[in-house]
Coordinates of C-alpha atoms in Angstrom, one line a residue:
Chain A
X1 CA -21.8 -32.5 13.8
X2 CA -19.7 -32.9 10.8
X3 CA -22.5 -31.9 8.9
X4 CA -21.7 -27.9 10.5
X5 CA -18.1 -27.8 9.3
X6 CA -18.7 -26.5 5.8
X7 CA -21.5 -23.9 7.0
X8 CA -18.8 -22.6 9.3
X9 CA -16.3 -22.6 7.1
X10 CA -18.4 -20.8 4.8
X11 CA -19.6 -18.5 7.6
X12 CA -15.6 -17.4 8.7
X13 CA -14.9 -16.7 4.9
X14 CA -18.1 -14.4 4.6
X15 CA -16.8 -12.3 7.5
X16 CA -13.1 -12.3 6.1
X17 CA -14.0 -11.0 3.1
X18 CA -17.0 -8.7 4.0
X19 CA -14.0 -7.2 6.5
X20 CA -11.7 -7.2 3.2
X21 CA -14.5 -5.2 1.5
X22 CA -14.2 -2.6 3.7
X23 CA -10.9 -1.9 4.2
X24 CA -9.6 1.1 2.1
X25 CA -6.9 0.0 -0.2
X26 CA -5.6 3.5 -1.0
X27 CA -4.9 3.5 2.7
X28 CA -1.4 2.4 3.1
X29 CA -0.4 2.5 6.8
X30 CA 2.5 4.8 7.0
X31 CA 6.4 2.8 7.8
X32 CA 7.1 6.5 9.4
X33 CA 4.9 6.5 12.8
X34 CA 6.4 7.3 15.8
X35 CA 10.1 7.9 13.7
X36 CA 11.2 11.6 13.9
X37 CA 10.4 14.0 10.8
X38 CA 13.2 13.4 7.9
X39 CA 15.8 15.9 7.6
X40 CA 15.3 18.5 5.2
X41 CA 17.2 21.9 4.1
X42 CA 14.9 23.3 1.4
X43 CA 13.1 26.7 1.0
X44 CA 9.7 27.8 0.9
X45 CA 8.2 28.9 -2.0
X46 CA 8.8 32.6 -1.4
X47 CA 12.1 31.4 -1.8
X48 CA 13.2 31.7 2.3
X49 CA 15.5 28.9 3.6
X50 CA 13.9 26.7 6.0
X51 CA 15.0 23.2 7.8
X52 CA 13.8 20.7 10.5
X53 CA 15.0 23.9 13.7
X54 CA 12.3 26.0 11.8
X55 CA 9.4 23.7 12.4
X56 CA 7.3 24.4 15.2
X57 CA 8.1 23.2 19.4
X58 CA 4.3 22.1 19.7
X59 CA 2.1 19.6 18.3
X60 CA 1.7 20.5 14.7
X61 CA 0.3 19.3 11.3
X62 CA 2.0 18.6 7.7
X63 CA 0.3 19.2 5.1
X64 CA 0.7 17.7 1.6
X65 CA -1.1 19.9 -1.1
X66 CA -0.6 21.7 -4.6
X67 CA -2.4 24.1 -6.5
X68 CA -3.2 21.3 -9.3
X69 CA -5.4 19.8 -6.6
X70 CA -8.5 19.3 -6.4
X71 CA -9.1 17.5 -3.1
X72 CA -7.3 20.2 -1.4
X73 CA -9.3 23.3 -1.8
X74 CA -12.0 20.5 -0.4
X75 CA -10.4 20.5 2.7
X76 CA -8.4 24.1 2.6
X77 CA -11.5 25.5 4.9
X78 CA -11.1 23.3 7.7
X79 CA -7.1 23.9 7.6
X80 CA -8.1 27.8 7.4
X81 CA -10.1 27.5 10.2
X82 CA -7.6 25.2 12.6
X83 CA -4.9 28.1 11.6
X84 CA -7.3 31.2 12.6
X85 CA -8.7 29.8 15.6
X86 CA -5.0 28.8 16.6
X87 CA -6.3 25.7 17.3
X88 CA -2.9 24.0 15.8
X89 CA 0.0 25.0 13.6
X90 CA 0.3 24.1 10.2
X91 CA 2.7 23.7 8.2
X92 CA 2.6 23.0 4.3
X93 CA 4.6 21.0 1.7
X94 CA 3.9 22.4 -1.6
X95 CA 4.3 19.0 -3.9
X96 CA 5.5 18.8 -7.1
X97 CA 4.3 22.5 -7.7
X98 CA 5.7 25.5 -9.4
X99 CA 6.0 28.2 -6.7
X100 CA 4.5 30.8 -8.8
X101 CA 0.9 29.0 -8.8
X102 CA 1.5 28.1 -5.4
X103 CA 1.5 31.4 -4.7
X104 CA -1.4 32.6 -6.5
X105 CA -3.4 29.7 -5.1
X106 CA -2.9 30.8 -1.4
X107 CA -3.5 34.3 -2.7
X108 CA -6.9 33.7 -4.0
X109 CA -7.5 30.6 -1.1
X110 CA -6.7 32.3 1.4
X111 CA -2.7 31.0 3.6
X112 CA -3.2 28.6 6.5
X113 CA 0.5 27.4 6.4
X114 CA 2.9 28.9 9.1
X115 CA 5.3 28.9 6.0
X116 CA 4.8 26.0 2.6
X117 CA 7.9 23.7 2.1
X118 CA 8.5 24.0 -1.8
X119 CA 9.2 20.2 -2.6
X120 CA 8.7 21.0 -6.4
X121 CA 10.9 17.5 -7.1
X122 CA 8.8 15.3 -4.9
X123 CA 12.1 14.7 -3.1
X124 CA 11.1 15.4 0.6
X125 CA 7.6 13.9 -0.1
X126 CA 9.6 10.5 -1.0
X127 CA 11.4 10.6 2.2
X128 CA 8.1 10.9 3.8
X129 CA 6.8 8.2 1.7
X130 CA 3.9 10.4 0.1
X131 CA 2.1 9.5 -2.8
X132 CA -0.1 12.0 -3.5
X133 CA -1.6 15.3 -2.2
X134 CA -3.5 15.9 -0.2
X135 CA -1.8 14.0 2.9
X136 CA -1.4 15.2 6.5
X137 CA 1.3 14.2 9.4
X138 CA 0.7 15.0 12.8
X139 CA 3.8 15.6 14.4
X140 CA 4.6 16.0 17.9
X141 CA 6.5 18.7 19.9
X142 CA 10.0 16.7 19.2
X143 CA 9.3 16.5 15.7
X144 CA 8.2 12.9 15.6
X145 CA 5.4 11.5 13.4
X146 CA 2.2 10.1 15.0
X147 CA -0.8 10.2 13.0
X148 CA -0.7 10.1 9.2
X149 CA -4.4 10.9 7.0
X150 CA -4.1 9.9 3.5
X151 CA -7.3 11.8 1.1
X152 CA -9.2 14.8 2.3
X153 CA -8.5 16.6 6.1
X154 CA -12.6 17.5 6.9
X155 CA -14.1 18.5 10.0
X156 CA -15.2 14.9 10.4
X157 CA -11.8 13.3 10.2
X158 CA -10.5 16.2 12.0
X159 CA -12.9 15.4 15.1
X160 CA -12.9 11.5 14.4
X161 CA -8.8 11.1 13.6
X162 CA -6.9 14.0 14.9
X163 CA -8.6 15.4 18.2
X164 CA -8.1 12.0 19.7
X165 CA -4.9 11.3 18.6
X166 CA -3.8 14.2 19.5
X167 CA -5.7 14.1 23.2
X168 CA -3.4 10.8 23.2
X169 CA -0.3 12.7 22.6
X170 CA -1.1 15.3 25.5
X171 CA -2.0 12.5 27.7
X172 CA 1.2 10.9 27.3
X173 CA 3.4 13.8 27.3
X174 CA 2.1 14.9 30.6
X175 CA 2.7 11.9 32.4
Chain B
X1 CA -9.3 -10.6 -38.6
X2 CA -9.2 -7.2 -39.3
X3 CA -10.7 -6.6 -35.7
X4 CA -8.3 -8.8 -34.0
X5 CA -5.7 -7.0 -35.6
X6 CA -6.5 -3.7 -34.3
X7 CA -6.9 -5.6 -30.9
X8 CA -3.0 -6.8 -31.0
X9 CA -2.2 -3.1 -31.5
X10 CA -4.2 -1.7 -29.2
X11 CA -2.2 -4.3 -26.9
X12 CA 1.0 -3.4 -28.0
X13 CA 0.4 0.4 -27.5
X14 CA 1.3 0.4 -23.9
X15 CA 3.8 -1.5 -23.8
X16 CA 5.6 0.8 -26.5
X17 CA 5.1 3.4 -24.2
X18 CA 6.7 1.2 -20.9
X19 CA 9.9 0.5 -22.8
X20 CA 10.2 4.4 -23.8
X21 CA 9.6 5.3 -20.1
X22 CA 12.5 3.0 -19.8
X23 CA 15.2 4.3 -21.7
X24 CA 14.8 8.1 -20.8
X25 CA 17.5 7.2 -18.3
X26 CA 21.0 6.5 -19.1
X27 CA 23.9 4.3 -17.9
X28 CA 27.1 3.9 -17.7
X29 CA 26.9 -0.4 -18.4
X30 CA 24.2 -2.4 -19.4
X31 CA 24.4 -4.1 -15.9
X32 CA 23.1 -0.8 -14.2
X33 CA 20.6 -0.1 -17.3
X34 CA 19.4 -4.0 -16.2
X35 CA 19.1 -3.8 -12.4
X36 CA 17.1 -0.5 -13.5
X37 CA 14.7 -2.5 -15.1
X38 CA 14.9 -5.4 -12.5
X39 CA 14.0 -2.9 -9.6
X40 CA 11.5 -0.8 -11.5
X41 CA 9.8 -4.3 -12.1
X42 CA 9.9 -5.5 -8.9
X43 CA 9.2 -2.1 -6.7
X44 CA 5.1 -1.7 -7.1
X45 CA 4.2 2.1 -7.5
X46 CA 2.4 3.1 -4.3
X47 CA -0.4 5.4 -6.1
X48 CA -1.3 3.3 -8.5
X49 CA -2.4 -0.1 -6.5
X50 CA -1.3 -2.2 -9.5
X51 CA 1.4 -1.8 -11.4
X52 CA 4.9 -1.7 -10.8
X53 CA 6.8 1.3 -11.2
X54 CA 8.3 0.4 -15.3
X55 CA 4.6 0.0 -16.2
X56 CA 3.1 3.3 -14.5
X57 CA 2.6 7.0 -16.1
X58 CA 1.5 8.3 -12.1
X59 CA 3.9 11.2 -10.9
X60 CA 5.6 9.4 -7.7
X61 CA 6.4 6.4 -10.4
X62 CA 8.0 8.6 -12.3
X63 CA 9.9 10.1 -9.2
X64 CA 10.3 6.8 -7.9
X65 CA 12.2 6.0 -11.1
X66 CA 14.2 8.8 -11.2
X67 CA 15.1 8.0 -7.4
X68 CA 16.5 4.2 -8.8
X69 CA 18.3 5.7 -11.5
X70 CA 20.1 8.1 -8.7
X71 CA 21.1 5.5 -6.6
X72 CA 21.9 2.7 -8.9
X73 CA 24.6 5.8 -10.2
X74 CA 25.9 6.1 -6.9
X75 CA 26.5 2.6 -6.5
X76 CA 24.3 1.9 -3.7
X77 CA 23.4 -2.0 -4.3
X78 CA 19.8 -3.6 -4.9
X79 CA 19.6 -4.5 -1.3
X80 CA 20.6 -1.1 -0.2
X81 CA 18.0 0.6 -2.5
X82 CA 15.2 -1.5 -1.6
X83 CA 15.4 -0.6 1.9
X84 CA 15.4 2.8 1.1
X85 CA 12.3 1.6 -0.7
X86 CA 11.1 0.0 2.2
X87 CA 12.4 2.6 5.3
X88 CA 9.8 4.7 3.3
X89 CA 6.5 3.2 1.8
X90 CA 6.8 -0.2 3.6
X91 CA 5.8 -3.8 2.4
X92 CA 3.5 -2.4 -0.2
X93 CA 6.3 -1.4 -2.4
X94 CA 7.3 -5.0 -2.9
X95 CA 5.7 -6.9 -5.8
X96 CA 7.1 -9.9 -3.1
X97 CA 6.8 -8.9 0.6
X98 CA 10.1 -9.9 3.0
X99 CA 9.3 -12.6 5.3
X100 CA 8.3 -10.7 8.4
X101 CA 5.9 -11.4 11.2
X102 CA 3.5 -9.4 9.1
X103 CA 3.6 -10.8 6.5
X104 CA 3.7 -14.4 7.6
X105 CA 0.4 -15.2 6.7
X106 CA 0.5 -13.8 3.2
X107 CA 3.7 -16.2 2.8
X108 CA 2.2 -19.3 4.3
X109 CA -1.5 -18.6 4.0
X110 CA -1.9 -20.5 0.6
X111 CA 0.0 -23.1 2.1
X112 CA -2.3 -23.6 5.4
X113 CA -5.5 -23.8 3.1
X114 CA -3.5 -26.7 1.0
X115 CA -3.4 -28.8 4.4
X116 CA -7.0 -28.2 5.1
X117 CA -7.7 -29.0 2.1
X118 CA -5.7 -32.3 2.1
X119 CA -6.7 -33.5 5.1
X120 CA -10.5 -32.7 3.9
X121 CA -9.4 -34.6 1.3
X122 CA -8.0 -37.4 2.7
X123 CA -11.1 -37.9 5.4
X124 CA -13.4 -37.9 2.6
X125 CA -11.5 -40.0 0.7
X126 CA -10.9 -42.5 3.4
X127 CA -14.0 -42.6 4.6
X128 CA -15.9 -43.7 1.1
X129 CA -13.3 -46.5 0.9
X130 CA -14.7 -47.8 4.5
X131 CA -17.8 -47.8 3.4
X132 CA -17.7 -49.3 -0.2
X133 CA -15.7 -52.3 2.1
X134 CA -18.5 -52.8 4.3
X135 CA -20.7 -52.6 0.9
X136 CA -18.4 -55.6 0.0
X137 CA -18.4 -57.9 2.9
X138 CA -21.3 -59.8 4.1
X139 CA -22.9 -60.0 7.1
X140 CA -23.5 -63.4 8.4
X141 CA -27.7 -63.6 7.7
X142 CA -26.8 -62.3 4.3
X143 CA -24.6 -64.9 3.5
X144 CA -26.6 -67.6 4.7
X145 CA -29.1 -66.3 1.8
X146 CA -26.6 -66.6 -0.5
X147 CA -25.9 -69.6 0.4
X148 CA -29.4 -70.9 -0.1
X149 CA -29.8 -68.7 -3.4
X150 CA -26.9 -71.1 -4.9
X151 CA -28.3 -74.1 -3.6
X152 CA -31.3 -73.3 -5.0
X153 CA -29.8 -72.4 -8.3
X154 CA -27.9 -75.2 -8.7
X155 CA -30.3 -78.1 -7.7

């Protein structure tokens, strides 16, 4: 009987660190689910003022992204699409950009963002605890967070991650 | 030695470049220049999975820094700042995690393998003394043998 204890030992550490192994490490869970949006008086970068009362009443996503990157224009179709088909509002924080390239991008890219929140200093993104575009929030209808994607929004994670959690959030809200 | 040489500057290159990261900030006292370099040791930049925000180049270190710097000048304390830290990137941030019920078993996780390993160590040990004692001791046949071995021996 004794005899077992180190095979089983060895078998629990194999499946600790075979789990460790697949856990994404860039994937830091977010400190901000379920807390409401931060406060924020900025302006876009057509240079219009905008603040939290601008942000849509509905389920909407956030959107992390800047012309320098590359990741983005990966996943700029799907946003494109989810804006056309008015399948969801989105809503765009330009990060540590300059608003004139911003511009051009969304010129040549095509504009899925009801309007781009020009965080050229990072500052906003900080309160949001981003580290990097491309990241997207889902927010709810009062403006609180409930879903964060770190990396590439694609029509897989959009079908695997978002139209769940946001089936979730419709659930709940019509109890 | 020439190659080793080259090595020790190669080493030192980076380093060169933390401490000038450093001192693009200024203070009013050396205190505040020191917490600065306390925190930016201590805070771990959230991009870069290893490094602490004095020894990386990535963009939200460098905003991270400049955040510090802001508060530290508006006299907001190291406590205060690194729950600002916390409020927004979480546990991560911290070169040394607070003790929460998260984070209970990275505190005391070392410390439960150290008493499986003791008492591992301590059955193993305990139970090779038992034996090399009954090694030792005779049984009551075997003696008898010895017994006659000596008689035999000595006659």
């Amino acid at each position: 009987m004794l005899l077992f204890i180190p095979v089983v030992v060895f078998a629990v550490l194999v499946l600790v660190l075979w789990l460790g192994l697949s856990l994404n490490p860039q994937e830091l869970p977010s400190v901000l689910i379920d807390k409401p949006m931060p406060a924020f008086a900025m302006s876009t970068i057509e240079g219009e003022e905008v603040s939290n009362i601008d942000l849509p009443e509905q389920i909407f996503l956030l959107n992390v992204w800047g012309s320098y990157c590359l990741p983005c224009l990966v996943e700029h179709p799907t946003l494109m699409r989810l804006s056309e088909e008015g399948e969801i509002p989105v809503v765009g924080i330009n990060y540590k950009d300059q608003d004139d390239l911003a511009q051009d991008w969304l010129q040549t890219n095509g504009n899925p963002f009801a309007f781009s929140i020009y965080d050229m200093q990072g500052r906003l993104g900080i309160d949001l605890g981003v580290y990097g575009a491309p990241e997207t929030y889902l927010v709810d209808a009062d403006g609180v967070i409930r879903y964060r994607h770190v990396a590439v929004l694609d029509e897989e994670v959009w079908i695997n991650d978002f139209v769940p959690a946001i089936a979730e959030l419709k659930a709940v809200s019509e109890q | 030695m020439r190659v080793v040489g080259v090595c020790y500057l190669l080493f030192l290159l980076p380093v060169d470049s933390i401490i000038a990261q450093v001192d693009t900030f200024e203070f009013d006292t050396p205190s505040q220049q020191q917490r600065f370099r306390n925190l930016s040791n201590e805070l771990r930049c959230p991009q870069c999975q290893n490094a602490n925000l004095t020894g990386s180049t990535g963009g939200i270190a460098e905003d991270l820094r400049r955040e510090v710097h802001r508060m530290i000048m508006e006299g907001m304390t190291d406590g205060e700042i690194r729950q600002f830290m916390f409020e927004r990137y979480g546990d991560f941030i911290f070169y040394r995690p607070r003790l929460r019920a998260e984070t209970v078993l990275l505190w005391f996780g070392p410390l439960i393998f150290l008493v499986i390993g003791s008492i591992v160590a301590y059955s193993i040990l305990r139970r090779a003394r038992r034996i090399s004692v009954a090694d030792s001791t005779l049984n009551s046949a075997d003696q008898m043998r010895l017994q006659k071995i000596l008689e035999q021996e000595r006659s």
